[in-house]
Amino acid sequence: MKYLPLTLWFVILPVAATGGSWTGKSVGGSVSVGQQILTSRPLQAQGPLSRAATITSVVWRIELLSPPPTGLQIKLCAPSFCIPLRDLTGTQQVSVPLSAGNTFRFLYSVNSRGPLMPALQVVSNQLTVNYRAP
């Protein structure tokens, strides 16, 4: 009877989910007129991931050359879903089932009309994707 808890541990252990993360970084671009959309270069895991690996959270860091203009809107987009980002840095839990193997892009736009003074210049985008795989 005293071996039963140990036996259950070995039965449960193989079905436990494993976690991981990957980080990608790219250089930015610029937007000089309001309502234009700047799309970052694609970010994705360096190696293959299980198709069952789903995102639990994302961490991002965006560096601009100058302070963000009024009306700046930033989204982190996978092919089928975009997550609005409120700040230049942050962490957000992901509640929809998104594959950690997706390709991601940052999308920037400024909700204003006419030329931007100064222009929005994105120096770098960094993304860390935390995931769980069964």
C-alpha positions in Angstrom: 0.0 0.0 0.0 2.9 2.4 0.7 4.0 2.0 -3.0 0.7 3.2 -4.4 1.4 6.9 -4.2 4.7 6.4 -6.0 3.1 4.3 -8.7 0.5 7.0 -9.3 3.2 9.6 -9.6 4.8 7.7 -12.5 1.4 7.3 -14.2 0.7 11.0 -14.0 4.1 12.3 -14.9 4.1 11.4 -18.6 0.8 13.3 -19.3 2.0 16.5 -17.6 2.2 19.5 -20.0 5.6 21.0 -20.8 6.3 24.6 -21.4 8.8 26.6 -23.3 9.4 30.0 -24.9 11.1 31.6 -27.9 12.2 35.1 -28.5 12.5 37.0 -31.8 13.7 40.5 -32.6 13.7 42.6 -35.7 14.5 46.1 -36.8 11.7 48.6 -37.3 10.7 51.1 -40.0 9.0 54.5 -40.1 5.6 56.1 -40.7 5.6 59.7 -41.8 1.9 60.2 -42.5 -1.1 59.4 -40.2 -3.4 56.5 -41.2 -0.4 54.6 -42.8 0.3 51.1 -41.6 3.8 49.9 -40.8 4.2 46.1 -40.7 7.3 44.7 -39.0 9.4 41.8 -40.3 8.1 38.4 -39.4 9.0 36.9 -36.1 8.8 33.1 -35.4 10.5 30.3 -33.5 13.9 29.4 -34.7 13.1 25.6 -34.8 10.1 23.5 -35.3 7.5 23.3 -32.5 4.8 20.8 -31.9 1.5 21.7 -33.6 -0.1 21.2 -30.2 2.0 23.9 -28.6 -0.3 26.8 -27.6 0.6 30.2 -26.4 0.0 31.1 -22.8 1.4 34.6 -22.8 3.4 37.1 -24.9 6.0 39.6 -23.7 7.0 42.5 -26.0 9.4 45.4 -26.0 9.3 48.1 -28.7 12.0 50.8 -29.0 11.1 54.1 -30.8 13.5 56.8 -31.8 11.3 59.5 -30.3 8.3 59.6 -27.9 5.2 57.8 -29.2 2.9 60.1 -31.1 -0.7 60.8 -29.9 -3.0 58.2 -31.5 -0.4 55.4 -31.9 -2.0 52.0 -32.2 0.1 48.8 -32.0 -1.1 45.3 -32.7 0.7 42.0 -32.5 -0.7 39.8 -35.3 -0.7 36.1 -36.2 -2.2 35.1 -39.5 -5.7 34.7 -38.0 -5.7 36.9 -34.9 -4.4 40.3 -33.7 -3.8 41.3 -30.1 -4.0 45.1 -29.4 -1.0 46.3 -27.4 -1.5 49.3 -25.0 2.2 50.1 -24.2 5.6 49.8 -25.7 6.5 47.1 -23.2 4.4 44.6 -21.5 3.1 41.1 -20.9 -0.3 39.7 -21.8 -2.0 36.4 -21.2 -3.4 34.8 -24.3 -6.8 33.3 -23.8 -7.6 32.2 -27.4 -6.0 29.0 -28.7 -3.0 30.3 -30.8 -0.3 28.0 -32.1 3.2 28.9 -30.8 4.6 28.0 -34.2 2.7 30.9 -35.9 4.6 33.8 -37.6 3.9 37.1 -35.8 4.2 40.7 -37.0 3.8 44.0 -35.2 1.5 46.5 -36.9 1.8 50.2 -36.3 -0.5 53.0 -37.2 -1.2 56.5 -36.0 -4.8 57.6 -35.8 -4.3 61.2 -37.2 -4.4 62.9 -40.6 -1.5 64.5 -42.4 2.2 64.4 -41.8 3.7 63.2 -38.5 6.2 65.6 -36.9 8.4 63.9 -36.0 7.8 60.7 -38.0 7.2 57.5 -36.1 10.5 55.6 -36.3 10.5 52.1 -34.8 14.1 51.1 -33.9 13.3 47.5 -32.8 10.6 45.0 -32.0 11.2 42.2 -29.6 8.7 39.4 -28.8 8.8 36.5 -26.4 6.2 33.8 -26.8 5.6 31.5 -23.8 3.8 28.3 -24.6 2.5 25.0 -23.3 2.7 21.7 -25.1 0.9 18.5 -24.1 
